[in-house]
Short mmCIF file of C-alpha atoms and ligand atoms in Angstrom, two decimals:
data_model
loop_
_atom_site.label_atom_id
_atom_site.label_comp_id
_atom_site.label_asym_id
_atom_site.label_seq_id
_atom_site.Cartn_x
_atom_site.Cartn_y
_atom_site.Cartn_z
CA UNK A 263 24.91 5.65 4.72
CA UNK A 264 26.06 7.55 1.60
CA UNK A 265 23.97 10.60 0.63
CA UNK A 266 21.77 9.76 -2.38
CA UNK A 267 22.51 11.32 -5.77
CA UNK A 268 20.20 14.30 -6.48
CA UNK A 269 17.04 13.01 -8.09
CA UNK A 270 17.04 12.96 -11.89
CA UNK A 271 13.62 11.90 -13.23
CA UNK A 272 14.90 10.88 -16.65
CA UNK A 273 17.69 8.73 -15.25
CA UNK A 274 15.10 7.14 -12.92
CA UNK A 275 12.76 6.51 -15.86
CA UNK A 276 15.55 4.94 -17.90
CA UNK A 277 15.77 2.15 -15.29
CA UNK A 278 12.27 0.89 -16.15
CA UNK A 279 12.34 -1.34 -19.27
CA UNK A 280 8.55 -1.20 -19.74
CA UNK A 281 8.76 2.60 -20.01
CA UNK A 282 11.84 2.83 -22.24
CA UNK A 283 10.56 0.10 -24.58
CA UNK A 284 6.78 0.15 -24.20
CA UNK A 285 4.98 -3.02 -25.34
CA UNK A 286 4.03 -2.96 -29.03
CA UNK A 287 6.04 0.24 -29.52
CA UNK A 288 2.93 2.23 -28.48
CA UNK A 289 3.24 5.35 -26.33
CA UNK A 290 2.90 4.63 -22.62
CA UNK A 291 2.08 7.28 -20.04
CA UNK A 292 1.68 5.09 -17.00
CA UNK A 293 -0.36 6.96 -14.38
CA UNK A 294 -1.87 3.97 -12.57
CA UNK A 295 0.85 3.56 -9.97
CA UNK A 296 -1.54 3.47 -7.02
CA UNK A 297 -2.91 0.22 -8.47
CA UNK A 298 0.48 -1.33 -9.34
CA UNK A 299 3.85 0.28 -9.92
CA UNK A 300 6.38 -0.82 -12.55
CA UNK A 301 9.59 -2.77 -11.91
CA UNK A 302 13.08 -1.29 -12.25
CA UNK A 303 15.79 -3.35 -13.96
CA UNK A 304 17.46 -3.92 -10.57
CA UNK A 305 14.40 -5.86 -9.38
CA UNK A 306 13.96 -7.82 -12.62
CA UNK A 307 17.63 -8.80 -12.46
CA UNK A 308 17.45 -9.83 -8.81
CA UNK A 309 14.40 -12.04 -9.40
CA UNK A 310 15.92 -13.61 -12.51
CA UNK A 311 19.21 -14.22 -10.72
CA UNK A 312 17.42 -15.83 -7.81
CA UNK A 313 15.27 -18.05 -10.05
CA UNK A 314 18.24 -19.16 -12.16
CA UNK A 315 20.88 -19.47 -9.42
CA UNK A 316 19.21 -20.24 -6.10
CA UNK A 317 15.66 -21.45 -6.70
CA UNK A 318 14.63 -23.91 -3.99
CA UNK A 319 12.29 -24.05 -1.00
CA UNK A 320 13.31 -22.22 2.16
CA UNK A 321 14.02 -23.25 5.75
CA UNK A 322 13.71 -26.97 5.05
CA UNK A 323 16.45 -28.40 2.84
CA UNK A 324 20.14 -28.67 3.65
CA UNK A 325 21.45 -28.76 0.10
CA UNK A 326 23.30 -25.81 -1.42
CA UNK A 327 20.38 -24.33 -3.31
CA UNK A 328 18.05 -24.59 -0.30
CA UNK A 329 20.59 -22.79 1.83
CA UNK A 330 21.06 -20.08 -0.81
CA UNK A 331 17.29 -19.62 -1.13
CA UNK A 332 16.87 -19.36 2.64
CA UNK A 333 19.70 -16.84 2.87
CA UNK A 334 18.19 -14.76 0.05
CA UNK A 335 14.72 -14.85 1.64
CA UNK A 336 16.06 -13.79 5.05
CA UNK A 337 18.25 -11.14 3.43
CA UNK A 338 15.08 -9.70 1.84
CA UNK A 339 13.49 -9.59 5.29
CA UNK A 340 16.45 -7.59 6.61
CA UNK A 341 16.24 -5.21 3.62
CA UNK A 342 12.52 -4.60 4.28
CA UNK A 343 13.23 -4.06 7.99
CA UNK A 344 15.84 -1.45 7.01
CA UNK A 345 13.40 0.38 4.73
CA UNK A 346 10.79 0.47 7.49
CA UNK A 347 13.22 1.58 10.22
CA UNK A 348 12.72 -1.67 12.13
CA UNK A 349 15.71 -3.08 14.01
CA UNK A 350 14.23 -6.51 14.81
CA UNK A 351 13.82 -8.22 11.40
CA UNK A 352 11.70 -10.96 13.04
CA UNK A 353 8.93 -8.36 13.30
CA UNK A 354 8.66 -8.45 9.49
CA UNK A 355 6.15 -11.09 8.37
CA UNK A 356 5.97 -11.82 4.64
CA UNK A 357 2.38 -12.14 3.45
CA UNK A 358 0.62 -12.06 0.08
CA UNK A 359 -0.04 -8.29 0.24
CA UNK A 360 -1.79 -5.60 2.24
CA UNK A 361 -5.09 -7.48 2.13
CA UNK A 362 -3.49 -10.65 3.51
CA UNK A 363 -1.65 -8.66 6.20
CA UNK A 364 -4.82 -6.96 7.44
CA UNK A 365 -6.77 -10.23 7.39
CA UNK A 366 -3.98 -11.82 9.44
CA UNK A 367 -4.43 -9.19 12.15
CA UNK A 368 -8.22 -9.29 11.94
CA UNK A 369 -8.22 -13.06 12.48
CA UNK A 370 -5.34 -13.45 14.89
CA UNK A 371 -5.45 -10.28 17.01
CA UNK A 372 -9.23 -10.40 16.47
CA UNK A 373 -9.36 -13.69 18.44
CA UNK A 374 -8.83 -11.68 21.61
CA UNK A 375 -11.86 -9.45 20.92
CA UNK A 376 -15.55 -10.03 21.57
CA UNK A 377 -18.88 -8.40 22.43
CA UNK A 378 -18.41 -5.03 24.10
CA UNK A 379 -15.18 -4.35 22.17
CA UNK A 380 -14.95 -1.84 19.33
CA UNK A 381 -12.73 -1.37 16.26
CA UNK A 382 -12.50 2.08 14.68
CA UNK A 383 -12.23 2.28 10.90
CA UNK A 384 -12.95 5.20 8.58
CA UNK A 385 -15.18 6.12 5.69
CA UNK A 386 -12.25 6.40 3.31
CA UNK A 387 -10.67 2.99 3.82
CA UNK A 388 -9.95 0.62 0.96
CA UNK A 389 -12.24 -2.42 1.21
CA UNK A 390 -9.14 -4.33 2.37
CA UNK A 391 -9.23 -2.33 5.58
CA UNK A 392 -13.01 -2.53 5.98
CA UNK A 393 -14.29 -5.95 5.02
CA UNK A 394 -11.91 -7.94 7.30
CA UNK A 395 -13.25 -5.87 10.23
CA UNK A 396 -16.86 -6.36 9.13
CA UNK A 397 -16.18 -10.10 9.04
CA UNK A 398 -14.65 -9.88 12.51
CA UNK A 399 -17.71 -7.99 13.72
CA UNK A 400 -19.98 -10.76 12.44
CA UNK A 401 -17.74 -13.54 13.74
CA UNK A 402 -17.08 -12.25 17.22
CA UNK A 403 -19.74 -9.67 17.98
CA UNK A 404 -17.27 -6.76 17.92
CA UNK A 405 -18.78 -3.33 17.10
CA UNK A 406 -17.40 -1.20 14.27
CA UNK A 407 -17.18 2.56 14.66
CA UNK A 408 -16.60 4.73 11.62
CA UNK A 409 -14.56 7.93 11.49
CA UNK A 410 -16.08 10.32 8.94
CA UNK A 411 -14.28 12.13 6.14
CA UNK A 412 -14.08 15.89 5.61
CA UNK A 413 -15.21 17.69 2.44
CA UNK A 414 -11.52 17.73 1.46
CA UNK A 415 -11.35 13.93 1.53
CA UNK A 416 -9.33 13.67 4.75
CA UNK A 417 -10.00 11.72 7.95
CA UNK A 418 -11.95 13.98 10.27
CA UNK A 419 -9.57 13.64 13.21
CA UNK A 420 -11.59 16.17 15.26
CA UNK A 421 -14.16 13.40 15.65
CA UNK A 422 -11.70 11.01 17.33
CA UNK A 423 -12.58 11.98 20.92
CA UNK A 424 -16.28 11.20 20.37
CA UNK A 425 -15.55 7.83 18.75
CA UNK A 426 -12.72 6.45 20.88
CA UNK A 427 -13.52 5.10 24.34
CA UNK A 428 -12.45 2.41 26.78
CA UNK A 429 -14.32 -0.04 24.55
CA UNK A 430 -12.02 0.72 21.59
CA UNK A 431 -9.44 -2.02 21.14
CA UNK A 432 -8.02 -1.17 17.73
CA UNK A 433 -7.93 1.78 15.32
CA UNK A 434 -7.44 0.52 11.74
CA UNK A 435 -6.83 3.49 9.44
CA UNK A 436 -5.04 4.32 6.24
CA UNK A 437 -1.73 6.20 5.96
CA UNK A 438 -2.72 7.65 2.58
CA UNK A 439 -6.03 7.42 0.76
CA UNK A 440 -5.92 5.53 -2.52
CA UNK A 441 -8.72 7.81 -3.77
CA UNK A 442 -8.06 11.33 -2.48
CA UNK A 443 -4.29 11.08 -1.97
CA UNK A 444 -4.67 12.67 1.49
CA UNK A 445 -1.94 11.71 3.96
CA UNK A 446 -3.10 10.86 7.45
CA UNK A 447 -1.60 12.66 10.42
CA UNK A 448 -0.76 9.64 12.56
CA UNK A 449 0.10 11.57 15.76
CA UNK A 450 -3.47 12.33 16.95
CA UNK A 451 -4.53 8.76 16.15
CA UNK A 452 -1.76 7.26 18.28
CA UNK A 453 -2.49 9.76 21.07
CA UNK A 454 -6.21 8.85 21.04
CA UNK A 455 -5.39 5.13 21.03
CA UNK A 456 -2.86 5.44 23.87
CA UNK A 457 -5.35 7.37 26.00
CA UNK A 458 -7.59 4.26 26.13
CA UNK A 459 -4.96 1.50 25.75
CA UNK A 460 -6.03 0.61 22.18
CA UNK A 461 -3.77 -0.62 19.37
CA UNK A 462 -3.21 1.05 16.00
CA UNK A 463 -3.00 -0.66 12.61
CA UNK A 464 -2.02 1.48 9.65
CA UNK A 465 -2.70 0.50 6.05
CA UNK A 466 0.49 1.64 4.35
CA UNK A 467 -0.28 0.35 0.83
CA UNK A 468 -0.20 3.84 -0.69
CA UNK A 469 2.39 5.50 1.54
CA UNK A 470 5.08 2.81 1.56
CA UNK A 471 6.06 3.32 -2.13
CA UNK A 472 6.88 6.98 -1.43
CA UNK A 473 10.01 6.62 0.64
CA UNK A 474 11.56 4.90 3.67
CA UNK A 475 9.75 4.98 7.00
CA UNK A 476 10.49 4.77 10.69
CA UNK A 477 7.56 2.67 11.88
CA UNK A 478 8.51 2.25 15.55
CA UNK A 479 8.85 6.05 15.84
CA UNK A 480 5.28 6.49 14.62
CA UNK A 481 4.07 4.85 17.81
CA UNK A 482 1.79 2.45 15.94
CA UNK A 483 1.47 -1.32 16.45
CA UNK A 484 0.89 -2.85 13.00
CA UNK A 485 1.66 -1.72 9.44
CA UNK A 486 0.56 -3.41 6.22
CA UNK A 487 1.95 -2.95 2.70
CA UNK A 488 2.00 -4.56 -0.75
CA UNK A 489 5.11 -5.34 -2.80
CA UNK A 490 3.51 -4.74 -6.18
CA UNK A 491 2.91 -1.07 -5.37
CA UNK A 492 6.49 -0.76 -4.11
CA UNK A 493 8.35 -1.57 -7.37
CA UNK A 494 8.37 -5.30 -6.54
CA UNK A 495 6.60 -8.35 -7.98
CA UNK A 496 2.99 -9.34 -7.24
CA UNK A 497 2.14 -11.86 -4.58
CA UNK A 498 4.22 -10.56 -1.68
CA UNK A 499 3.44 -8.08 1.04
CA UNK A 500 4.45 -7.28 4.59
CA UNK A 501 2.90 -7.16 7.98
CA UNK A 502 5.04 -5.36 10.53
CA UNK A 503 3.99 -5.77 14.14
CA UNK A 504 5.63 -5.12 17.48
CA UNK A 505 7.31 -8.26 18.81
CA UNK A 506 5.45 -8.21 22.11
CA UNK A 507 2.13 -8.25 20.22
CA UNK A 508 2.98 -10.65 17.40
CA UNK A 509 4.51 -13.18 19.75
CA UNK A 510 1.30 -13.35 21.82
CA UNK A 511 -0.99 -13.69 18.79
CA UNK A 512 -2.27 -17.13 17.74
CA UNK A 513 -1.45 -18.40 14.24
CA UNK A 514 -3.77 -17.35 11.43
CA UNK A 515 -3.11 -20.19 8.98
CA UNK A 516 -1.78 -23.63 9.86
CA UNK A 517 0.58 -25.75 7.79
CA UNK A 518 4.22 -26.45 7.08
CA UNK A 519 6.88 -24.07 8.29
CA UNK A 520 4.89 -22.47 11.11
CA UNK A 521 5.23 -25.20 13.72
CA UNK A 522 7.73 -26.15 16.41
CA UNK A 523 6.37 -29.70 16.93
CA UNK A 524 3.35 -31.57 15.61
CA UNK A 525 2.10 -34.52 17.60
CA UNK A 526 -1.19 -36.30 17.10
CA UNK A 527 -1.48 -37.15 20.80
CA UNK A 528 -0.02 -34.15 22.58
CA UNK A 529 -0.97 -31.52 20.01
CA UNK A 530 1.02 -28.95 18.12
CA UNK A 531 3.29 -26.14 19.23
CA UNK A 532 4.17 -23.25 17.00
CA UNK A 533 7.33 -21.61 15.68
CA UNK A 534 8.42 -18.21 16.91
CA UNK A 535 7.66 -15.10 14.88
CA UNK A 536 7.85 -14.46 11.98
CA UNK A 537 7.56 -18.11 10.88
CA UNK A 538 4.47 -18.66 12.98
CA UNK A 539 2.60 -16.47 10.50
CA UNK A 540 4.20 -17.84 7.32
CA UNK A 541 2.45 -21.18 6.86
CA UNK A 542 3.29 -23.11 3.70
CA UNK A 543 5.84 -22.25 1.04
CA UNK A 544 6.15 -18.47 1.09
CA UNK A 545 6.44 -16.25 -2.03
CA UNK A 546 10.23 -16.66 -2.13
CA UNK A 547 11.24 -15.07 -5.44
CA UNK A 548 8.69 -12.30 -4.87
CA UNK A 549 10.20 -11.56 -1.45
CA UNK A 550 13.68 -11.50 -2.99
CA UNK A 551 12.29 -9.01 -5.53
CA UNK A 552 10.83 -6.92 -2.72
CA UNK A 553 14.21 -6.92 -0.95
CA UNK A 554 15.84 -5.63 -4.16
CA UNK A 555 13.05 -3.07 -4.62
CA UNK A 556 13.41 -1.53 -1.16
CA UNK A 557 17.21 -1.44 -1.51
CA UNK A 558 16.76 0.31 -4.86
CA UNK A 559 14.22 2.72 -3.32
CA UNK A 560 16.29 3.40 -0.24
CA UNK A 561 19.15 4.73 -2.38
CA UNK A 562 16.93 7.41 -4.00
CA UNK A 563 16.76 11.08 -3.11
CA UNK A 564 13.23 11.17 -1.64
CA UNK A 565 13.31 14.88 -0.87
CA UNK A 566 14.02 15.48 -4.58
CA UNK A 567 11.28 13.01 -5.57
CA UNK A 568 8.75 14.71 -3.25
CA UNK A 569 9.48 18.02 -5.01
CA UNK A 570 9.24 16.43 -8.45
CA UNK A 571 5.98 14.64 -7.67
CA UNK A 572 4.49 17.73 -6.01
CA UNK A 573 5.26 19.78 -9.13
CA UNK A 574 3.60 17.19 -11.38
CA UNK A 575 0.64 16.89 -8.97
CA UNK A 576 0.29 20.68 -9.07
CA UNK A 577 0.21 20.52 -12.87
CA UNK A 578 -2.58 17.91 -12.76
CA UNK A 579 -4.59 19.93 -10.22
CA UNK A 580 -4.15 23.18 -12.15
CA UNK A 581 -4.99 21.43 -15.42
CA UNK A 582 -8.16 19.95 -13.94
CA UNK A 583 -9.07 23.36 -12.53
CA UNK A 584 -9.01 24.73 -16.08
CA UNK A 585 -11.15 21.96 -17.60
CA UNK A 586 -14.86 22.76 -17.67
CA UNK A 587 -16.90 20.21 -15.71
CA UNK A 588 -13.92 18.63 -13.93
CA UNK A 589 -14.20 18.14 -10.14
CA UNK A 590 -11.36 16.96 -7.92
CA UNK A 591 -12.38 14.50 -5.18
CA UNK A 592 -9.81 15.20 -2.49
CA UNK A 593 -7.52 18.07 -1.53
CA UNK A 594 -7.14 20.65 -4.33
CA UNK A 595 -3.87 21.95 -2.86
CA UNK A 596 -0.48 20.29 -2.38
CA UNK A 597 -0.40 20.29 1.43
CA UNK A 598 -0.61 16.88 3.15
CA UNK A 599 -1.17 14.84 0.05
CA UNK A 600 0.59 12.48 -2.33
CA UNK A 601 0.34 12.39 -6.12
CA UNK A 602 -2.91 10.43 -6.23
CA UNK A 603 -5.55 12.60 -7.90
CA UNK A 604 -9.17 11.50 -8.36
CA UNK A 605 -11.65 13.49 -10.38
CA UNK A 606 -14.94 13.37 -12.19
CA UNK A 607 -15.76 14.96 -15.53
CA UNK A 608 -19.39 16.01 -16.03
CA UNK A 609 -21.27 13.77 -18.42
CA UNK A 610 -18.41 11.27 -18.86
CA UNK A 611 -18.38 7.89 -17.10
CA UNK A 612 -14.93 7.17 -15.58
CA UNK A 613 -14.67 3.90 -17.55
CA UNK A 614 -15.38 5.68 -20.86
CA UNK A 615 -12.85 8.34 -19.96
CA UNK A 616 -10.17 5.79 -19.06
CA UNK A 617 -10.79 3.88 -22.31
CA UNK A 618 -10.57 7.11 -24.29
CA UNK A 619 -7.29 8.03 -22.61
CA UNK A 620 -5.92 4.54 -23.08
CA UNK A 621 -6.17 5.04 -26.85
CA UNK A 622 -3.79 7.94 -26.36
CA UNK A 623 -1.39 5.81 -24.34
CA UNK A 624 -2.44 7.23 -20.96
CA UNK A 625 -3.07 4.56 -18.31
CA UNK A 626 -5.48 5.75 -15.58
CA UNK A 627 -7.79 3.84 -13.27
CA UNK A 628 -11.55 4.41 -13.29
CA UNK A 629 -14.19 3.18 -10.85
CA UNK A 630 -14.81 3.14 -7.11
CA UNK A 631 -11.21 2.10 -6.36
CA UNK A 632 -12.42 -0.46 -3.79
CA UNK A 633 -13.70 2.38 -1.61
CA UNK A 634 -17.46 2.30 -2.12
CA UNK A 635 -18.35 4.02 1.19
CA UNK A 636 -16.18 6.98 0.13
CA UNK A 637 -17.89 7.19 -3.28
CA UNK A 638 -21.23 7.18 -1.42
CA UNK A 639 -19.97 9.93 0.90
CA UNK A 640 -19.27 12.14 -2.13
CA UNK A 641 -22.46 11.10 -3.93
CA UNK A 642 -20.65 9.68 -6.95
CA UNK A 643 -20.42 6.25 -8.61
CA UNK A 644 -16.68 6.54 -9.04
CA UNK A 645 -13.81 8.64 -10.30
CA UNK A 646 -10.95 8.58 -12.74
CA UNK A 647 -7.62 8.51 -10.94
CA UNK A 648 -4.12 9.54 -11.97
CA UNK A 649 -1.38 8.40 -9.61
CA UNK A 650 2.32 9.18 -9.76
CA UNK A 651 5.59 7.37 -9.25
CA UNK A 652 9.09 8.88 -9.36
CA UNK A 653 9.51 7.91 -13.05
CA UNK A 654 6.59 10.03 -14.29
CA UNK A 655 7.53 13.13 -16.25
CA UNK A 656 6.05 16.25 -17.84
CA UNK A 657 5.28 14.37 -21.06
CA UNK A 658 2.96 12.07 -19.04
CA UNK A 659 1.09 15.06 -17.64
CA UNK A 660 0.94 16.79 -21.06
CA UNK A 661 -0.61 13.64 -22.57
CA UNK A 662 -3.10 13.36 -19.69
CA UNK A 663 -4.26 16.97 -19.86
CA UNK A 664 -4.47 17.00 -23.67
CA UNK A 665 -6.46 13.74 -23.58
CA UNK A 666 -8.86 15.15 -20.97
CA UNK A 667 -9.50 18.29 -23.01
CA UNK A 668 -10.16 16.10 -26.08
CA UNK A 669 -12.49 13.88 -24.07
CA UNK A 670 -14.45 16.86 -22.82
CA UNK A 671 -14.99 18.04 -26.39
CA UNK A 672 -15.81 14.54 -27.65
CA UNK A 673 -18.27 13.56 -24.87
CA UNK A 674 -19.70 16.94 -23.85
C1 PLP B 790 -4.99 1.89 0.54
C2 PLP B 790 -5.01 0.47 0.05
N1 PLP B 790 -5.16 -0.52 0.93
C3 PLP B 790 -5.15 -1.80 0.56
C4 PLP B 790 -4.99 -2.16 -0.76
C5 PLP B 790 -5.01 -3.60 -1.13
O1 PLP B 790 -3.77 -4.01 -1.62
P1 PLP B 790 -3.56 -5.46 -2.21
O2 PLP B 790 -4.64 -5.66 -3.24
O3 PLP B 790 -2.20 -5.41 -2.79
O4 PLP B 790 -3.69 -6.42 -1.08
C6 PLP B 790 -4.85 -1.17 -1.72
C7 PLP B 790 -4.75 -1.51 -3.15
O5 PLP B 790 -5.06 -0.73 -4.02
C8 PLP B 790 -4.85 0.19 -1.30
O6 PLP B 790 -4.71 1.18 -2.19
#
């Protein structure tokens, strides 16, 4: 593959129509990328081209458009496999998003679990990687174990040995916290799982938008991600799973497209993976958009982006350090973290702060970020969160820090 061009933040930014021509001509400093990232022109063009030139259902029709749609959908699967370092594209299941991917595993893999079995989650998971396991626990009598979080907002991996045992069947943990930005060290998790024959599911919603991966090399078994955080449209996500596991798992949803043969007398047999897990009409244009997004992302200089984002993250952390009453929830240094920075400001509710900043064109997210157990752990109701993408620049950080200083004066 050709070496990527050195990263140029302004040329990257210029590829995002919503940033170059913000709606209503108002300033836009978009720092809510952990919730949903923006779409580059390459993705908008690919989706439009698909919808105007090859819109049809997939894997059913034999007419020209149906064949073009099927080819585009399968081409997107190959592109996603490439981005994730997966050689067998059939291991890529298109879903509705991270939540749908994790629920798929909780229901399907979860069918093999019962009383006496345990699933390990953590205190800093997004509700998407907690509630499906709580539902499984209720449904099948499986016990949930919870890995605690350190003061720095990281998984306390030192506690793994006391929480993992022969009863553990699955460790379901995040690759990067959507609140603290801490990146998980996967190695010790895989080692702990292997020592007892357990499987590992990683919630990649926050990590996947920050550069290509080599999932098989991580030694994990399942990985979940969302398209809309990865510069692609809403409504599509991915579950990657090892073939030997996926092909033994029962279907999660039944319907068209996921069967081999349906017979009212002899019963129904199911399609091979990935179709077995893609019941009904899949999100075709969205998947095509995701294929374009990962191809676009794969051509970027991620080492350059990491440096750029670390510099901007450092500016946010330093700026917060200088604001009276500001407290960072998560690592205060740049080691082992991504550009997701959560903080509180004394005497200011996160929603008020986010509304105040919105008037200055700064888009942040305020609240518990679907991680209520983590908020409880830190004794807070919620935080304000700034989260970066490659297209953010110094002007975004200037606007954020100036707005925070104003807010402190206004609300203090
Ligand atoms: C870490 C993490 N996991 C899961 C999700 C859920 O993603 P989705 O709503 O796209 O299914 C999110 C969304 O914010 C997230 O940040």
